[in-house]
Coordinates of N, CA and C in Angstrom, one line a residue:
X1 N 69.9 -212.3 -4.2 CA 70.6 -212.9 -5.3 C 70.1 -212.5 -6.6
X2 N 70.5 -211.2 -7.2 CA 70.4 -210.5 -7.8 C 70.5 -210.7 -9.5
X3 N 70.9 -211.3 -10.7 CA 71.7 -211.1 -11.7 C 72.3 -209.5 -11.6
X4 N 73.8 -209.7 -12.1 CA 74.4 -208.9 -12.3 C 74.0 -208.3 -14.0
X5 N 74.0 -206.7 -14.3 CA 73.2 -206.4 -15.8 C 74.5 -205.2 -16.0
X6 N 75.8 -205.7 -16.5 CA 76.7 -204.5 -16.4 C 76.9 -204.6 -18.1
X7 N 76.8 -203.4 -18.7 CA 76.9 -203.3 -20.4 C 78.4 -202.7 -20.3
X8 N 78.9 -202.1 -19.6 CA 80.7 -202.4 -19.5 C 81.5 -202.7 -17.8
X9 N 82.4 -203.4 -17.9 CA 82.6 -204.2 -16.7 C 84.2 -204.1 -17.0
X10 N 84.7 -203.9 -15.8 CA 86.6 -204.3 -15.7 C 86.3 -205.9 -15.1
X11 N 85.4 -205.9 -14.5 CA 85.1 -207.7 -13.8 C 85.3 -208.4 -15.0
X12 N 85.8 -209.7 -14.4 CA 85.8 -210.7 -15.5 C 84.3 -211.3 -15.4
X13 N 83.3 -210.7 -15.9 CA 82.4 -211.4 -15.7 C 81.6 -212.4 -16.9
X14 N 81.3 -213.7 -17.1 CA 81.2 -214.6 -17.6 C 80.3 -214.3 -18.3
X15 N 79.7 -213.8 -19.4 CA 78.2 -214.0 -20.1 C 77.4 -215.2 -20.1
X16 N 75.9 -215.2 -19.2 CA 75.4 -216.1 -18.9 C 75.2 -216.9 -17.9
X17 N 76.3 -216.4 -17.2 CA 76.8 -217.8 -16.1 C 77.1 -216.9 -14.8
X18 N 77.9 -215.6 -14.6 CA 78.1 -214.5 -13.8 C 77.3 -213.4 -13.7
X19 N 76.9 -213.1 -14.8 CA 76.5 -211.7 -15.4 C 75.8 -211.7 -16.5
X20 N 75.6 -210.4 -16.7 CA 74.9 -210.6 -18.4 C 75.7 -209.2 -18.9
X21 N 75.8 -208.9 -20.2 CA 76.7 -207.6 -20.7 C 76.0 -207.3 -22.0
X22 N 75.3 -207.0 -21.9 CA 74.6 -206.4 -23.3 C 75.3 -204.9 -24.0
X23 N 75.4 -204.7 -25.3 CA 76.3 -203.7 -25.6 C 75.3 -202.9 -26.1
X24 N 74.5 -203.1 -26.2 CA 73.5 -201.7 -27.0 C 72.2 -201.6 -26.4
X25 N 71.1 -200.8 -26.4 CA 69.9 -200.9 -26.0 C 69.2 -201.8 -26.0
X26 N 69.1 -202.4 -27.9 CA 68.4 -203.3 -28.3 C 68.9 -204.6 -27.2
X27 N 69.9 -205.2 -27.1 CA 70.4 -205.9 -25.8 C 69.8 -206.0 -25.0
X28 N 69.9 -205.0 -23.9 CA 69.7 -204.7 -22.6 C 68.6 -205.1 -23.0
X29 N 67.4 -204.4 -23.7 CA 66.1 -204.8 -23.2 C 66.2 -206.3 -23.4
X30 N 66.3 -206.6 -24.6 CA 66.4 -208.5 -24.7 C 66.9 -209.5 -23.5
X31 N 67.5 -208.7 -23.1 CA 68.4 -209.5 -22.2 C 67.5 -209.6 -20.8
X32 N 67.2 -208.2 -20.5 CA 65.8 -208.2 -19.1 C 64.5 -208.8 -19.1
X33 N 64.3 -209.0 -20.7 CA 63.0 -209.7 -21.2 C 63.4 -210.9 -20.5
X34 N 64.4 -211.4 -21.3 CA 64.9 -212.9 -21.2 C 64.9 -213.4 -19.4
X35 N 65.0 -212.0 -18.9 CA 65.0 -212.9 -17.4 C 63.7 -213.1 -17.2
X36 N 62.9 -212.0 -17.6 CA 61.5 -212.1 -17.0 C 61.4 -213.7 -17.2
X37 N 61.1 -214.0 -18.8 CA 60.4 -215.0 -19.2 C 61.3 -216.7 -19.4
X38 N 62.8 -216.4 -18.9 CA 63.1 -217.8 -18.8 C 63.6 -218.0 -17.4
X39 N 63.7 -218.8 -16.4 CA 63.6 -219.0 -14.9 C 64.2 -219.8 -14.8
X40 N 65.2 -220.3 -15.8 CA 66.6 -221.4 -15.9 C 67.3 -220.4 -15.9
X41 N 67.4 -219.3 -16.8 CA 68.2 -218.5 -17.0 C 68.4 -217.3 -16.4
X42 N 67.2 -217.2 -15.3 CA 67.3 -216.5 -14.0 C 67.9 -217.0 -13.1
X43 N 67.7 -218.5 -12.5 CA 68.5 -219.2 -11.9 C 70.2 -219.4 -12.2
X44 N 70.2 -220.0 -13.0 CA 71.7 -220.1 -13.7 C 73.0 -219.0 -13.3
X45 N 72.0 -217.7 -13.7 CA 72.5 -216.3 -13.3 C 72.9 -215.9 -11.7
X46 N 71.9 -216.7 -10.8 CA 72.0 -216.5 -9.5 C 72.8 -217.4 -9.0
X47 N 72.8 -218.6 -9.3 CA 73.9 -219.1 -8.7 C 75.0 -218.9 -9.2
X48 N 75.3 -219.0 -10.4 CA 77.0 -218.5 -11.0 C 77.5 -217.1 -10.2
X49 N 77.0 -216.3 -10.0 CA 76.6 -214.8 -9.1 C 77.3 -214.6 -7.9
X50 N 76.1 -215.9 -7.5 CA 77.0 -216.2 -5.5 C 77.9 -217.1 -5.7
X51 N 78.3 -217.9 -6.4 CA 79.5 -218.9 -6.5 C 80.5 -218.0 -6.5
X52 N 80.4 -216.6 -7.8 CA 81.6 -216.1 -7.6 C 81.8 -214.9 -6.9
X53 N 80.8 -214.3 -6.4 CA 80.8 -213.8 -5.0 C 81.7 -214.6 -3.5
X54 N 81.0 -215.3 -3.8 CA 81.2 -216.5 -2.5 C 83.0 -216.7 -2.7
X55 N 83.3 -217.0 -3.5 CA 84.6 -217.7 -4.4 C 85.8 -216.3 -4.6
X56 N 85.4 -214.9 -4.6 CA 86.4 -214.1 -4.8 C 86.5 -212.7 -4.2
X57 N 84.8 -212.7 -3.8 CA 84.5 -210.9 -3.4 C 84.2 -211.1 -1.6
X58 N 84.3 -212.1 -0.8 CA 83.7 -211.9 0.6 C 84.6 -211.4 1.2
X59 N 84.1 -210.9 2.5 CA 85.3 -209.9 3.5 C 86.1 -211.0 3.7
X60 N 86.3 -212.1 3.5 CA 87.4 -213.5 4.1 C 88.3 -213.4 2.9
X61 N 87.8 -213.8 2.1 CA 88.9 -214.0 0.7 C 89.2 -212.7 0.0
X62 N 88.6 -211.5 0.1 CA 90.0 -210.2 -0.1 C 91.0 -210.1 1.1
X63 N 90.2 -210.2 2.5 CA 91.2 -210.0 3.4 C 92.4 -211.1 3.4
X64 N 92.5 -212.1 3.2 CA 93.1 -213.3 2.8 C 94.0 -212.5 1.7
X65 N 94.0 -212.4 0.5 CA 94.4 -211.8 -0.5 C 95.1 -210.7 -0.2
X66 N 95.0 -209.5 0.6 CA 95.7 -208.7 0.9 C 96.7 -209.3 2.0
X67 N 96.4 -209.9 2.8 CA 97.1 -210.1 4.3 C 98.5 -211.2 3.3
X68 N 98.0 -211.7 1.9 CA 99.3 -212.3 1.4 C 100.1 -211.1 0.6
X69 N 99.6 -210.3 0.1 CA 100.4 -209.6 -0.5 C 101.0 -209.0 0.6
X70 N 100.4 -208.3 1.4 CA 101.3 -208.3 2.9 C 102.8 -209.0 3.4
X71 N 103.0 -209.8 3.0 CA 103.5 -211.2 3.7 C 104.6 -211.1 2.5
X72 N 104.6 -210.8 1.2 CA 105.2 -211.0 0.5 C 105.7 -209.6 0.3
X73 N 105.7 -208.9 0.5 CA 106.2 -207.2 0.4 C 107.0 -207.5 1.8
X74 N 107.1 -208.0 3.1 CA 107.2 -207.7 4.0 C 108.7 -209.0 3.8
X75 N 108.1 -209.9 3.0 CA 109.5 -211.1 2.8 C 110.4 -210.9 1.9
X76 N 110.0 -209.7 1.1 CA 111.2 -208.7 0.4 C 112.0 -207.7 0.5
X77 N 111.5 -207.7 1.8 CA 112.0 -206.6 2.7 C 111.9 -204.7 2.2
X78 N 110.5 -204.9 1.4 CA 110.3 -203.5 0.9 C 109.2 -203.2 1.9
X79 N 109.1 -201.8 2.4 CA 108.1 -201.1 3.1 C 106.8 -201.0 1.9
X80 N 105.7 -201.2 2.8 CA 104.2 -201.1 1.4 C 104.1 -199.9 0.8

């Protein structure tokens, strides 16, 4: 349970709560400090992390997600 440290992201990821996204150097480093030295704010990061791991990225809920788009191409009667 990692924090995520992406300085550009297509994810919707949440600053502070999913992720962290720092846009410049000066950032990044602040931002890795900040884990070292606050351990609310390492926690915080890890659970928001796996909530939305758990909540959108597992082999169940993409498979789920495609098997409906499936379902719905297939009830429009178009080939995928």
């Amino acid at each position: 349970r990692t924090p995520v440290l992406c300085p550009q992201s297509t994810f919707s990821i949440v600053p502070g709560w999913t992720g962290m996204m720092p846009q410049d150097v000066p950032a990044m480093v602040a931002t890795i400090n900040r884990l070292y030295d606050d351990a609310e704010y390492y926690s915080t990061l890890q659970d928001g992390g796996a909530l939305r791991y758990a909540s959108e990225h597992t082999a169940d809920v993409v498979s789920r997600q495609y098997l409906q788009i499936l379902r719905e191409v297939v009830a429009e009667g178009r080939r995928p």
